[in-house]
Amino acid sequence: MTGPTRFELDEYAARRARLMQAMGPDGVAVLPAAREAIRNRDVHYRFRQDSDFRYLTGFPEPDAIAVLAPGRPEGEYVLFVRPRDPAREVWDGRRAGVDGARAQYGADQAFAVADFDKELPRLIGDRARLHYTLGEHAGLDSRIAACMREIREVSRRGPAAPAEVVALETTLHEMRLHKTAPEVEIVREACAVTAQAHVRAMKFARPGRWEYEVAAEIHHEFELHGMEPGYGSIVGGGENACILHYVENSARLKDGDLLLIDAGGELKGYTSDITRCFPVNGRFSGPQKAVYEAVLAAQLAAIQELRVGNPCDSAHKAATRKLTEGMVELGLLAGTADERIKDEGFRRFFMHGTGHWLGMDVHDVGRYKLGGQHRPFAAGMVMTVEPGLYIAPGSEGVDPRFWGIGVRIEDDVLITEHGPEVLTGGVPKAVDEIEALMRDA
Ligand code: GLY
Ligand code: MN
Ligand code: MN
């Protein structure tokens, strides 16, 4: 089995060092790998490593636990892993084992995961703070609590149990929010392939094809690049586009309908997140174009807000302003844009936010507010920009020509010192560009 490259190992080690630096010399961190999940009976879902665990270790197997103990003489980075088991490995695949955890994955010390409860008191005893995210890993929570009790009870003269339990995510998720250069390169690549997949879908779609056939085109492109969907792909024709989390992808595409595709490929644990919306027959109708242009204007305005120092809600504010003006112009909303922003009347047709952090998780970690205020953008953050307008069929008081039109346009944007950098520009979004691409397909 080939483990991580030297370069990747160095990157994981640098992350652990930074985390340990932030924890301080009297802290200790415990974090588990993901568990395998049953799909049905004895069939598992394809294993996907926990993002936090992968970020710090690169270790790809389930049922492992990492302990980081700064300054510990026997080693700061301890991995508990499934031991080698040739008979099981014939069925379930290779394991690194205890030796591989050190040789291939750079652990200073490694144990069989069955020894975790036995070893833990020595690892966390006499540390002031335990960095661990309570409430996320039910089984492990109680084992750690039992260990704390054991340390307290067994020996009042021996090592003390940590006096504080600190949410590990406070430090770790702050790190994940600010992408390093190697992370940015992976996201960039995931975005480039995802853009290509959307182009492929645009060329493939036509009346009579099925939503799942379009999804298959997209997933084929991902798999050709060793990628998989980073979340459930949404391929919704016509009024299915008005269901925000439509994942059935089971309907036939109709002439005259729009098709909304929200799909992103995951590469080396980092996902892209693109939405495009285009006419199944290659030509926008008048009402479709009007709605589409309103969303596009809002999206372009919002992207311009992703600048170092701007509060991170500025994109949503800009999108809301533009989109509400558009809705008033289209006659979807009565009154003025100011009034409908104030009373949030715009929410009838634009009911979600404008974006989210993007990284290992599609809705990536990292706080949006610090001290009650929206935090400022910093270089190295990646955010999606995805305003949308959804006019449900039968919407009362709305011109029926707009019924069933759902449009969202979503790009992934890197915040840089030089302004916003759209990473997903490889797939067109201007009306004439989309129509040209579909015409030439
Ligand atoms: N695809 C999930 C989202 O756009 O938030
Ligand atoms: Mn998104
Ligand atoms: Mn999306």
mmCIF file of N, CA, C and O and ligand atoms in Angstrom, residues 231-232 234 245 262-263 273 275 356 362-363 384 386 408 410, ligand 1:
data_model
loop_
_atom_site.group_PDB
_atom_site.id
_atom_site.type_symbol
_atom_site.label_atom_id
_atom_site.label_comp_id
_atom_site.label_asym_id
_atom_site.label_seq_id
_atom_site.Cartn_x
_atom_site.Cartn_y
_atom_site.Cartn_z
ATOM 1 N N TYR A 231 -20.839 15.798 -2.289
ATOM 2 C CA TYR A 231 -22.168 15.836 -1.647
ATOM 3 C C TYR A 231 -23.146 15.304 -2.677
ATOM 4 O O TYR A 231 -22.767 15.086 -3.842
ATOM 5 N N GLY A 232 -24.375 15.086 -2.260
ATOM 6 C CA GLY A 232 -25.377 14.527 -3.162
ATOM 7 C C GLY A 232 -25.660 15.477 -4.319
ATOM 8 O O GLY A 232 -26.096 16.616 -4.099
ATOM 9 N N ILE A 234 -27.356 17.446 -7.258
ATOM 10 C CA ILE A 234 -28.721 17.887 -7.542
ATOM 11 C C ILE A 234 -28.817 18.127 -9.044
ATOM 12 O O ILE A 234 -28.084 18.963 -9.582
ATOM 13 N N HIS A 245 -33.111 20.879 -2.070
ATOM 14 C CA HIS A 245 -32.286 19.678 -1.921
ATOM 15 C C HIS A 245 -32.854 18.517 -2.729
ATOM 16 O O HIS A 245 -32.984 17.399 -2.237
ATOM 17 N N ASP A 262 -26.443 21.234 -9.358
ATOM 18 C CA ASP A 262 -25.551 21.605 -8.252
ATOM 19 C C ASP A 262 -24.737 20.361 -7.937
ATOM 20 O O ASP A 262 -25.255 19.406 -7.352
ATOM 21 N N ALA A 263 -23.481 20.353 -8.365
ATOM 22 C CA ALA A 263 -22.643 19.171 -8.179
ATOM 23 C C ALA A 263 -21.198 19.608 -8.012
ATOM 24 O O ALA A 263 -20.750 20.546 -8.669
ATOM 25 N N ASP A 273 -17.929 23.044 -5.368
ATOM 26 C CA ASP A 273 -19.383 23.190 -5.188
ATOM 27 C C ASP A 273 -19.883 24.189 -6.232
ATOM 28 O O ASP A 273 -19.820 25.394 -6.015
ATOM 29 N N THR A 275 -22.941 25.401 -9.037
ATOM 30 C CA THR A 275 -24.297 25.301 -9.581
ATOM 31 C C THR A 275 -24.362 26.070 -10.892
ATOM 32 O O THR A 275 -23.883 27.206 -10.981
ATOM 33 N N HIS A 356 -21.056 29.949 1.723
ATOM 34 C CA HIS A 356 -20.516 29.289 2.917
ATOM 35 C C HIS A 356 -19.045 29.012 2.680
ATOM 36 O O HIS A 356 -18.588 28.978 1.529
ATOM 37 N N VAL A 362 -18.241 20.346 2.418
ATOM 38 C CA VAL A 362 -18.849 21.304 1.489
ATOM 39 C C VAL A 362 -19.321 22.542 2.250
ATOM 40 O O VAL A 362 -19.071 23.676 1.812
ATOM 41 N N HIS A 363 -19.995 22.331 3.359
ATOM 42 C CA HIS A 363 -20.282 23.474 4.249
ATOM 43 C C HIS A 363 -19.162 23.446 5.275
ATOM 44 O O HIS A 363 -19.275 22.823 6.326
ATOM 45 N N THR A 384 -18.210 30.028 -1.177
ATOM 46 C CA THR A 384 -19.078 29.929 -2.349
ATOM 47 C C THR A 384 -19.910 31.202 -2.452
ATOM 48 O O THR A 384 -20.149 31.874 -1.443
ATOM 49 N N GLU A 386 -23.587 31.995 -4.137
ATOM 50 C CA GLU A 386 -24.654 31.219 -4.765
ATOM 51 C C GLU A 386 -26.062 31.754 -4.536
ATOM 52 O O GLU A 386 -26.916 31.068 -3.973
ATOM 53 N N ARG A 408 -30.248 29.066 -9.678
ATOM 54 C CA ARG A 408 -29.148 29.372 -8.739
ATOM 55 C C ARG A 408 -27.867 29.349 -9.552
ATOM 56 O O ARG A 408 -27.727 28.525 -10.458
ATOM 57 N N GLU A 410 -23.725 29.318 -8.815
ATOM 58 C CA GLU A 410 -22.783 29.154 -7.696
ATOM 59 C C GLU A 410 -21.362 28.969 -8.199
ATOM 60 O O GLU A 410 -21.086 28.094 -9.016
HETATM 61 N N1 GLY B 1 -24.367 21.986 -2.674
HETATM 62 C C1 GLY B 1 -24.621 22.475 -1.393
HETATM 63 C C2 GLY B 1 -24.648 23.930 -1.370
HETATM 64 O O1 GLY B 1 -24.602 24.558 -2.397
HETATM 65 O O2 GLY B 1 -24.648 24.524 -0.328
#
